[in-house]
Amino acid sequence: FFNYQQQKKALEMASMKMLRPKVLPKVLSQANTAGVKTTLLINSEGSLLAYAGADIGNDAVAAIVSNIWSSTEDNDQLEFIIMECEQGKVVVTKVSEVLLCLIGSEIAEFGMLKAK
Amino acid sequence: KKKVLLMGRRAAGKTSMRSIIFANYIARDTAALSPTIDVESSQLRFLGNLTLNLWDCGAQDAFVDNYLNNQREHIFSNVSVLIFVFDVESRDVQKDIQYFSAAMKAMQQYSSSARVFCLIHKMDLVPEEAGERLFKAREAELSRIALPMKVTCFKTSIWDETLYLAWSSIVYSLIPNVSMLEKQLDRFCQVCEADEVVLFERATFLVISHASTTDHEDVHRFEKISNIIKQFKLSCSKGIAQFQSMEVRNSQFTAFIDLLTSNTYVMVIMSDPTIQASAININIKAARKFFEMFFQQVPT
């Protein structure tokens, strides 16, 4: 049976780990220089968490990239996926529990994308 | 357990109200209800472990006489909330007032610290302006009669959202630690950077609490939303679909409605169209653990 004081203490100790959804795009947009068109943050289920830059059908991109990542993920040590496409380049990496995906135009170079 | 008395003269609309709020009736269904016999006592679970012991007191004159005399102590002891319903179209207003006055004397005697709510009901039958004047006059009179106890009056109708406003206020007064709940909801709203966050009880969709970062001109939006979502939820169950969550998006805002704890729903309103549903879901998921703990610790 909790008394009021114990209750209050327990409640204060419980931590809520949350995202600031308005700040996310601003943070992601820092990567959108030198040929980077769009930066995406994708959750483990393939849903778009946030993006900065052009909308190139980002919902679909998120789902596809997530799918590619999970089917390649047999090897635990997977760090990056790099893809060259007709209209640009894609670099994907895992950050904490989510995927970070940078989409660069033709002029962007892989080295730079990876570094970002 | 909180004891809630629901009183008023016969056919005032007490059972209809309680059926709509607690038993998933729609307004049309209430036409089929028959007069209540004696006292119908129901245990209503609210917010998980809060039990409302609702005494729907049938109001054939013989019963009323019984409550006020033979069963006086039994009926009026340990009451947390008295809800007194007045039919706005009553043919015998004096008798209504007498009954109320007698009940208040019993309340003063046995449960003087209880909250008292007076619902002026069936307001749909009265034109708006006349209704407002009538309500004000009635409110003044009832407040006077109830002294030294205080009353809170509402205009209600089963045909619109006013019913939800009254009942939300009633259950709100029964929630323990409600100010702490509001503080936490406010914090949740700030961190999410949402325009508004609303907390609903799961079965009734009554608004328990809300927090906002921006103002809105419609002060009646909460009960309207309760009304709309409740109707929608009921339609879903008729199609054997369990309502779980909803995302409503237009050019002005996005509303996310999802189960927060086992007994509450949360609605998060974002006017920034670039915010993705999954980001909000992460926040709801994080807050869920906290609020579940909060509600579990509510002492019975």
Tab-separated table of C-alpha atoms in Angstrom:
chain	number	residue	atom	x	y	z
A	1	PHE	CA	0.000	0.000	0.000
A	2	PHE	CA	1.631	3.240	-1.101
A	3	ASN	CA	1.368	6.368	0.945
A	4	TYR	CA	1.457	9.740	-0.772
A	5	GLN	CA	5.184	10.363	-0.207
A	6	GLN	CA	6.271	7.021	-1.544
A	7	GLN	CA	4.005	7.497	-4.518
A	8	LYS	CA	5.442	10.879	-5.309
A	9	LYS	CA	8.995	9.598	-5.127
A	10	ALA	CA	8.269	6.635	-7.368
A	11	LEU	CA	6.669	8.880	-9.932
A	12	GLU	CA	9.563	11.294	-9.983
A	13	MET	CA	12.013	8.490	-10.530
A	14	ALA	CA	10.217	7.040	-13.512
A	15	SER	CA	11.875	8.526	-16.573
A	16	MET	CA	10.222	9.198	-19.863
A	17	LYS	CA	12.624	8.930	-22.792
A	18	MET	CA	11.015	10.923	-25.517
A	19	LEU	CA	11.765	12.623	-28.821
A	20	ARG	CA	11.318	16.275	-29.630
A	21	PRO	CA	9.686	15.836	-33.012
A	22	LYS	CA	10.027	19.478	-34.061
A	23	VAL	CA	13.750	19.540	-33.360
A	24	LEU	CA	14.551	16.354	-35.287
A	25	PRO	CA	14.238	17.831	-38.806
A	26	LYS	CA	16.463	20.737	-37.808
A	27	VAL	CA	19.129	18.353	-36.574
A	28	LEU	CA	18.867	16.225	-39.717
A	29	SER	CA	19.057	19.234	-42.007
A	30	GLN	CA	22.595	19.859	-40.825
A	31	ALA	CA	23.601	17.057	-43.173
A	32	ASN	CA	21.896	18.610	-46.202
A	33	THR	CA	24.856	20.371	-47.756
A	34	ALA	CA	27.220	19.595	-50.630
A	35	GLY	CA	24.852	17.557	-52.717
A	36	VAL	CA	22.881	15.834	-50.000
A	37	LYS	CA	19.233	16.043	-51.082
A	38	THR	CA	17.460	14.423	-48.175
A	39	THR	CA	18.255	12.949	-44.769
A	40	LEU	CA	15.884	10.427	-43.211
A	41	LEU	CA	15.479	8.860	-39.809
A	42	ILE	CA	13.695	5.495	-39.973
A	43	ASN	CA	12.416	3.333	-37.120
A	44	SER	CA	12.888	-0.416	-36.784
A	45	GLU	CA	9.485	-1.073	-38.407
A	46	GLY	CA	10.274	0.844	-41.578
A	47	SER	CA	8.231	3.913	-40.715
A	48	LEU	CA	9.598	7.375	-41.276
A	49	LEU	CA	10.424	9.124	-37.991
A	50	ALA	CA	11.565	12.412	-39.449
A	51	TYR	CA	13.206	13.900	-42.496
A	52	ALA	CA	14.906	17.030	-43.735
A	53	GLY	CA	15.222	18.137	-47.347
A	54	ALA	CA	13.317	17.166	-50.477
A	55	ASP	CA	10.404	14.760	-50.360
A	56	ILE	CA	11.196	12.104	-52.918
A	57	GLY	CA	8.489	9.759	-51.750
A	58	ASN	CA	10.146	9.491	-48.370
A	59	ASP	CA	7.608	7.085	-46.883
A	60	ALA	CA	8.364	4.558	-49.610
A	61	VAL	CA	12.100	5.164	-49.372
A	62	ALA	CA	11.952	4.520	-45.626
A	63	ALA	CA	10.127	1.239	-46.077
A	64	ILE	CA	12.454	0.050	-48.834
A	65	VAL	CA	15.655	1.041	-47.052
A	66	SER	CA	14.486	-0.600	-43.848
A	67	ASN	CA	13.700	-3.756	-45.744
A	68	ILE	CA	17.097	-3.800	-47.424
A	69	TRP	CA	18.798	-3.280	-44.083
A	70	SER	CA	16.991	-6.110	-42.317
A	71	SER	CA	17.538	-8.572	-45.134
A	72	THR	CA	21.268	-7.749	-45.184
A	73	GLU	CA	21.584	-7.790	-41.440
A	74	ASP	CA	22.558	-11.455	-41.028
A	75	ASN	CA	26.021	-10.290	-40.162
A	76	ASP	CA	25.851	-8.459	-36.783
A	77	GLN	CA	28.783	-6.356	-37.790
A	78	LEU	CA	26.961	-4.548	-40.581
A	79	GLU	CA	27.917	-0.880	-40.326
A	80	PHE	CA	26.940	0.793	-43.597
A	81	ILE	CA	24.945	0.044	-46.698
A	82	ILE	CA	25.983	2.044	-49.732
A	83	MET	CA	23.951	2.042	-52.934
A	84	GLU	CA	24.459	3.681	-56.272
A	85	CYS	CA	21.218	4.409	-58.071
A	86	GLU	CA	20.309	6.005	-61.397
A	87	GLN	CA	19.612	9.415	-59.937
A	88	GLY	CA	21.907	9.536	-56.939
A	89	LYS	CA	23.556	7.706	-54.082
A	90	VAL	CA	22.213	6.303	-50.824
A	91	VAL	CA	24.125	5.683	-47.594
A	92	VAL	CA	22.493	3.986	-44.614
A	93	THR	CA	23.757	3.326	-41.115
A	94	LYS	CA	22.288	2.334	-37.774
A	95	VAL	CA	22.201	4.871	-34.916
A	96	SER	CA	20.977	3.475	-31.603
A	97	GLU	CA	17.761	1.637	-32.568
A	98	VAL	CA	17.034	3.614	-35.748
A	99	LEU	CA	18.381	3.920	-39.281
A	100	LEU	CA	19.942	7.082	-40.595
A	101	CYS	CA	19.746	7.429	-44.360
A	102	LEU	CA	21.412	10.100	-46.504
A	103	ILE	CA	20.376	10.559	-50.095
A	104	GLY	CA	22.832	12.381	-52.282
A	105	SER	CA	22.523	13.677	-55.822
A	106	GLU	CA	24.847	12.458	-58.602
A	107	ILE	CA	27.498	14.970	-57.612
A	108	ALA	CA	27.796	13.763	-54.028
A	109	GLU	CA	30.606	11.344	-53.333
A	110	PHE	CA	30.353	8.225	-51.154
A	111	GLY	CA	33.261	9.182	-48.957
A	112	MET	CA	31.645	12.447	-48.050
A	113	LEU	CA	28.235	10.864	-47.456
A	114	LYS	CA	29.757	8.230	-45.240
A	115	ALA	CA	31.679	10.824	-43.253
A	116	LYS	CA	28.545	12.840	-42.658
B	1	LYS	CA	-14.882	2.764	-3.793
B	2	LYS	CA	-16.725	5.986	-4.333
B	3	LYS	CA	-20.453	6.135	-3.759
B	4	VAL	CA	-22.303	8.244	-6.299
B	5	LEU	CA	-26.013	8.966	-5.891
B	6	LEU	CA	-28.071	9.678	-8.986
B	7	MET	CA	-31.372	11.270	-7.975
B	8	GLY	CA	-34.208	13.226	-9.442
B	9	ARG	CA	-37.895	12.866	-10.061
B	10	ARG	CA	-39.284	10.183	-12.248
B	11	ALA	CA	-38.612	10.339	-15.971
B	12	ALA	CA	-36.063	13.119	-15.441
B	13	GLY	CA	-33.662	11.073	-17.573
B	14	LYS	CA	-31.299	9.549	-15.001
B	15	THR	CA	-31.199	6.000	-16.359
B	16	SER	CA	-30.914	7.226	-19.947
B	17	MET	CA	-27.903	9.341	-19.031
B	18	ARG	CA	-26.166	6.579	-17.199
B	19	SER	CA	-26.857	4.131	-20.035
B	20	ILE	CA	-25.293	6.449	-22.577
B	21	ILE	CA	-22.229	7.303	-20.551
B	22	PHE	CA	-21.492	3.919	-19.028
B	23	ALA	CA	-23.362	1.256	-20.964
B	24	ASN	CA	-22.707	2.175	-24.593
B	25	TYR	CA	-26.265	3.115	-25.416
B	26	ILE	CA	-26.754	5.648	-28.176
B	27	ALA	CA	-29.327	8.373	-27.555
B	28	ARG	CA	-31.953	6.627	-29.717
B	29	ASP	CA	-31.717	3.394	-27.705
B	30	THR	CA	-32.768	5.071	-24.487
B	31	ALA	CA	-36.373	5.305	-25.668
B	32	ALA	CA	-36.611	1.592	-24.850
B	33	LEU	CA	-35.778	1.994	-21.143
B	34	SER	CA	-38.555	1.369	-18.623
B	35	PRO	CA	-38.989	3.181	-15.281
B	36	THR	CA	-36.413	2.245	-12.649
B	37	ILE	CA	-37.673	0.111	-9.791
B	38	ASP	CA	-36.442	1.212	-6.379
B	39	VAL	CA	-32.670	1.712	-6.274
B	40	GLU	CA	-30.555	0.184	-8.987
B	41	SER	CA	-27.067	-0.062	-7.687
B	42	SER	CA	-24.311	-0.726	-10.193
B	43	GLN	CA	-20.602	-1.086	-9.712
B	44	LEU	CA	-18.924	0.785	-12.509
B	45	ARG	CA	-15.229	0.326	-13.018
B	46	PHE	CA	-13.633	3.521	-14.039
B	47	LEU	CA	-9.960	4.080	-14.754
B	48	GLY	CA	-9.201	0.510	-13.837
B	49	ASN	CA	-9.331	0.400	-10.102
B	50	LEU	CA	-11.675	3.235	-9.266
B	51	THR	CA	-15.104	1.791	-8.575
B	52	LEU	CA	-18.098	4.035	-8.829
B	53	ASN	CA	-20.960	2.660	-6.823
B	54	LEU	CA	-23.751	4.344	-8.753
B	55	TRP	CA	-27.134	4.376	-7.044
B	56	ASP	CA	-29.781	5.152	-9.613
B	57	CYS	CA	-32.715	6.034	-7.386
B	58	GLY	CA	-36.028	5.273	-9.063
B	59	ALA	CA	-38.373	8.102	-8.398
B	60	GLN	CA	-41.877	6.781	-8.162
B	61	ASP	CA	-43.132	8.829	-5.239
B	62	ALA	CA	-43.345	5.824	-2.911
B	63	PHE	CA	-39.630	5.140	-3.320
B	64	VAL	CA	-38.663	8.741	-2.708
B	65	ASP	CA	-40.576	8.721	0.521
B	66	ASN	CA	-38.687	5.574	1.448
B	67	TYR	CA	-35.235	7.085	0.808
B	68	LEU	CA	-35.921	10.197	2.754
B	69	ASN	CA	-37.315	8.409	5.759
B	70	ASN	CA	-36.827	4.680	6.372
B	71	GLN	CA	-33.627	4.255	4.378
B	72	ARG	CA	-32.281	7.739	4.970
B	73	GLU	CA	-29.034	6.831	6.669
B	74	HIS	CA	-28.395	3.862	4.402
B	75	ILE	CA	-28.819	5.937	1.235
B	76	PHE	CA	-27.119	9.171	2.272
B	77	SER	CA	-24.080	7.951	4.228
B	78	ASN	CA	-20.592	7.887	2.721
B	79	VAL	CA	-21.612	9.669	-0.452
B	80	SER	CA	-18.795	11.174	-2.513
B	81	VAL	CA	-20.971	12.736	-5.176
B	82	LEU	CA	-24.689	13.520	-5.460
B	83	ILE	CA	-26.028	14.087	-8.948
B	84	PHE	CA	-29.497	15.574	-8.992
B	85	VAL	CA	-31.318	15.630	-12.317
B	86	PHE	CA	-34.068	18.131	-13.121
B	87	ASP	CA	-36.288	17.803	-16.164
B	88	VAL	CA	-36.382	21.295	-17.670
B	89	GLU	CA	-39.928	20.655	-18.861
B	90	SER	CA	-41.196	19.473	-15.492
B	91	ARG	CA	-44.893	20.088	-14.815
B	92	ASP	CA	-44.360	20.426	-11.104
B	93	VAL	CA	-41.256	22.464	-10.438
B	94	GLN	CA	-42.210	23.027	-6.807
B	95	LYS	CA	-42.219	19.331	-6.114
B	96	ASP	CA	-38.811	18.968	-7.811
B	97	ILE	CA	-37.410	21.665	-5.573
B	98	GLN	CA	-38.964	20.068	-2.485
B	99	TYR	CA	-37.396	16.731	-3.248
B	100	PHE	CA	-34.041	18.430	-3.829
B	101	SER	CA	-34.318	20.377	-0.625
B	102	ALA	CA	-35.148	17.257	1.384
B	103	ALA	CA	-32.249	15.373	-0.204
B	104	MET	CA	-29.875	18.212	0.597
B	105	LYS	CA	-30.938	18.179	4.244
B	106	ALA	CA	-30.123	14.480	4.382
B	107	MET	CA	-26.795	15.148	2.656
B	108	GLN	CA	-25.933	17.876	5.113
B	109	GLN	CA	-26.661	15.397	7.863
B	110	TYR	CA	-24.750	12.361	6.609
B	111	SER	CA	-22.326	13.431	3.834
B	112	SER	CA	-21.708	17.126	4.214
B	113	SER	CA	-18.359	17.124	2.399
B	114	ALA	CA	-19.691	15.519	-0.761
B	115	ARG	CA	-19.710	17.303	-4.145
B	116	VAL	CA	-23.159	18.119	-5.463
B	117	PHE	CA	-23.955	18.443	-9.169
B	118	CYS	CA	-27.309	19.613	-10.520
B	119	LEU	CA	-28.103	18.710	-14.097
B	120	ILE	CA	-30.848	20.710	-15.798
B	121	HIS	CA	-31.724	18.099	-18.347
B	122	LYS	CA	-33.604	17.728	-21.661
B	123	MET	CA	-32.431	21.181	-22.701
B	124	ASP	CA	-32.959	20.198	-26.342
B	125	LEU	CA	-36.690	20.713	-25.743
B	126	VAL	CA	-36.245	24.399	-24.941
B	127	PRO	CA	-35.214	27.171	-27.385
B	128	GLU	CA	-31.700	28.390	-26.719
B	129	GLU	CA	-32.223	31.891	-25.353
B	130	ALA	CA	-35.107	30.955	-23.112
B	131	GLY	CA	-33.090	27.965	-21.987
B	132	GLU	CA	-30.157	30.105	-20.919
B	133	ARG	CA	-32.375	32.375	-18.831
B	134	LEU	CA	-34.174	29.438	-17.272
B	135	PHE	CA	-30.878	27.785	-16.433
B	136	LYS	CA	-29.466	30.866	-14.732
B	137	ALA	CA	-32.594	31.289	-12.648
B	138	ARG	CA	-32.630	27.645	-11.668
B	139	GLU	CA	-28.921	27.691	-10.841
B	140	ALA	CA	-29.407	30.640	-8.473
B	141	GLU	CA	-32.333	29.010	-6.731
B	142	LEU	CA	-30.651	25.637	-6.281
B	143	SER	CA	-27.465	27.234	-4.959
B	144	ARG	CA	-29.510	29.056	-2.381
B	145	ILE	CA	-31.416	25.968	-1.260
B	146	ALA	CA	-28.301	23.844	-0.994
B	147	LEU	CA	-26.518	26.178	1.424
B	148	PRO	CA	-24.249	25.678	3.266
B	149	MET	CA	-23.258	23.054	0.704
B	150	LYS	CA	-22.090	24.197	-2.727
B	151	VAL	CA	-23.557	22.979	-5.998
B	152	THR	CA	-22.250	22.939	-9.552
B	153	CYS	CA	-24.967	23.195	-12.211
B	154	PHE	CA	-24.936	22.063	-15.839
B	155	LYS	CA	-27.348	22.251	-18.742
B	156	THR	CA	-27.574	18.844	-20.393
B	157	SER	CA	-29.186	16.905	-23.196
B	158	ILE	CA	-28.625	13.357	-24.403
B	159	TRP	CA	-28.671	14.669	-27.957
B	160	ASP	CA	-25.470	16.706	-27.817
B	161	GLU	CA	-22.105	17.077	-26.171
B	162	THR	CA	-23.390	18.871	-23.059
B	163	LEU	CA	-23.954	15.487	-21.443
B	164	TYR	CA	-20.259	14.745	-21.756
B	165	LEU	CA	-19.211	18.057	-20.232
B	166	ALA	CA	-21.304	17.432	-17.128
B	167	TRP	CA	-20.207	13.852	-16.647
B	168	SER	CA	-16.548	14.614	-17.366
B	169	SER	CA	-16.648	17.202	-14.603
B	170	ILE	CA	-18.316	14.717	-12.287
B	171	VAL	CA	-15.789	11.928	-12.773
B	172	TYR	CA	-12.938	14.421	-12.776
B	173	SER	CA	-13.869	15.353	-9.219
B	174	LEU	CA	-13.521	11.689	-8.237
B	175	ILE	CA	-9.987	11.115	-9.522
B	176	PRO	CA	-7.415	11.020	-6.740
B	177	ASN	CA	-4.156	12.945	-7.301
B	178	VAL	CA	-5.607	14.656	-10.315
B	179	SER	CA	-3.312	17.681	-10.048
B	180	MET	CA	-0.275	15.459	-10.264
B	181	LEU	CA	-1.767	13.796	-13.312
B	182	GLU	CA	-2.263	17.185	-14.948
B	183	LYS	CA	1.299	18.236	-14.229
B	184	GLN	CA	2.641	15.103	-15.882
B	185	LEU	CA	0.338	15.463	-18.857
B	186	ASP	CA	1.501	19.038	-19.213
B	187	ARG	CA	5.104	17.863	-19.219
B	188	PHE	CA	4.260	15.273	-21.857
B	189	CYS	CA	2.653	17.965	-23.997
B	190	GLN	CA	5.689	20.247	-23.685
B	191	VAL	CA	8.187	17.551	-24.613
B	192	CYS	CA	6.123	16.335	-27.589
B	193	GLU	CA	5.800	19.963	-28.642
B	194	ALA	CA	2.168	19.168	-29.323
B	195	ASP	CA	-0.516	21.821	-29.665
B	196	GLU	CA	-2.738	19.908	-27.305
B	197	VAL	CA	-2.915	16.591	-25.483
B	198	VAL	CA	-6.193	15.158	-24.156
B	199	LEU	CA	-6.615	12.164	-21.865
B	200	PHE	CA	-9.847	10.141	-22.073
B	201	GLU	CA	-11.184	7.314	-19.949
B	202	ARG	CA	-11.264	4.217	-22.110
B	203	ALA	CA	-14.828	2.925	-21.891
B	204	THR	CA	-16.746	6.176	-21.540
B	205	PHE	CA	-14.443	8.512	-23.484
B	206	LEU	CA	-14.957	11.135	-20.819
B	207	VAL	CA	-12.160	13.690	-20.716
B	208	ILE	CA	-10.075	13.226	-17.607
B	209	SER	CA	-7.438	15.808	-18.249
B	210	HIS	CA	-5.892	17.982	-20.941
B	211	ALA	CA	-2.815	20.125	-21.540
B	212	SER	CA	-1.992	22.548	-24.309
B	213	THR	CA	0.706	24.838	-25.624
B	214	THR	CA	-1.564	26.888	-27.878
B	215	ASP	CA	-4.950	28.487	-27.248
B	216	HIS	CA	-8.105	27.477	-29.055
B	217	GLU	CA	-11.281	29.492	-29.294
B	218	ASP	CA	-13.759	26.646	-28.837
B	219	VAL	CA	-13.959	25.915	-25.119
B	220	HIS	CA	-16.462	23.160	-25.794
B	221	ARG	CA	-14.176	21.159	-28.056
B	222	PHE	CA	-13.456	18.492	-25.430
B	223	GLU	CA	-16.944	17.317	-24.894
B	224	LYS	CA	-17.598	17.512	-28.628
B	225	ILE	CA	-14.650	15.242	-29.225
B	226	SER	CA	-15.848	12.822	-26.517
B	227	ASN	CA	-19.208	12.669	-28.212
B	228	ILE	CA	-17.811	12.158	-31.711
B	229	ILE	CA	-15.240	9.533	-30.833
B	230	LYS	CA	-17.656	7.625	-28.613
B	231	GLN	CA	-20.154	7.416	-31.478
B	232	PHE	CA	-17.409	6.318	-33.833
B	233	LYS	CA	-16.172	3.706	-31.372
B	234	LEU	CA	-19.694	2.335	-31.025
B	235	SER	CA	-20.113	2.125	-34.803
B	236	CYS	CA	-16.832	0.228	-35.026
B	237	SER	CA	-17.989	-2.339	-32.515
B	238	LYS	CA	-21.202	-2.845	-34.459
B	239	GLY	CA	-19.025	-3.908	-37.364
B	240	ILE	CA	-17.156	-6.218	-34.971
B	241	ALA	CA	-14.053	-4.062	-35.156
B	242	GLN	CA	-12.331	-3.015	-31.965
B	243	PHE	CA	-11.353	0.611	-32.049
B	244	GLN	CA	-7.685	0.895	-31.118
B	245	SER	CA	-6.122	3.943	-32.699
B	246	MET	CA	-6.710	6.623	-35.289
B	247	GLU	CA	-4.769	9.243	-37.192
B	248	VAL	CA	-6.729	12.144	-38.646
B	249	ARG	CA	-4.876	14.513	-40.905
B	250	ASN	CA	-5.889	17.672	-42.751
B	251	SER	CA	-4.175	20.824	-43.898
B	252	GLN	CA	-4.391	22.421	-40.470
B	253	PHE	CA	-3.359	19.653	-38.094
B	254	THR	CA	-2.863	15.980	-37.390
B	255	ALA	CA	-4.626	14.241	-34.511
B	256	PHE	CA	-3.272	10.956	-33.147
B	257	ILE	CA	-5.581	8.955	-30.933
B	258	ASP	CA	-4.173	5.875	-29.283
B	259	LEU	CA	-4.503	3.725	-26.210
B	260	LEU	CA	-2.223	5.167	-23.536
B	261	THR	CA	-2.768	2.864	-20.570
B	262	SER	CA	-5.121	-0.073	-20.172
B	263	ASN	CA	-7.808	2.383	-19.094
B	264	THR	CA	-7.082	5.580	-20.934
B	265	TYR	CA	-6.820	6.968	-24.430
B	266	VAL	CA	-4.646	9.886	-25.385
B	267	MET	CA	-5.158	12.304	-28.230
B	268	VAL	CA	-2.158	14.313	-29.435
B	269	ILE	CA	-2.717	17.281	-31.741
B	270	MET	CA	0.134	18.572	-33.890
B	271	SER	CA	-0.307	21.488	-36.248
B	272	ASP	CA	3.119	20.962	-37.813
B	273	PRO	CA	2.478	18.767	-40.872
B	274	THR	CA	6.046	17.520	-41.152
B	275	ILE	CA	5.816	15.608	-37.872
B	276	GLN	CA	5.529	11.887	-38.546
B	277	ALA	CA	3.124	9.550	-36.789
B	278	SER	CA	5.899	7.187	-35.762
B	279	ALA	CA	7.741	9.933	-33.885
B	280	ILE	CA	4.612	10.655	-31.869
B	281	ASN	CA	4.148	6.932	-31.304
B	282	ILE	CA	7.598	6.690	-29.749
B	283	ASN	CA	6.625	9.410	-27.326
B	284	ILE	CA	3.311	7.799	-26.509
B	285	LYS	CA	5.118	4.513	-25.919
B	286	ALA	CA	7.596	6.188	-23.560
B	287	ALA	CA	4.858	8.007	-21.670
B	288	ARG	CA	2.753	4.865	-21.486
B	289	LYS	CA	5.005	3.156	-18.954
B	290	PHE	CA	4.906	6.203	-16.737
B	291	PHE	CA	1.161	6.774	-16.857
B	292	GLU	CA	0.399	3.079	-16.393
B	293	MET	CA	2.388	3.255	-13.176
B	294	PHE	CA	0.538	6.383	-12.141
B	295	PHE	CA	-2.870	4.796	-12.539
B	296	GLN	CA	-1.874	1.561	-10.879
B	297	GLN	CA	-0.868	3.437	-7.791
B	298	VAL	CA	-4.246	5.054	-7.360
B	299	PRO	CA	-5.349	3.773	-3.965
B	300	THR	CA	-8.853	2.304	-3.898
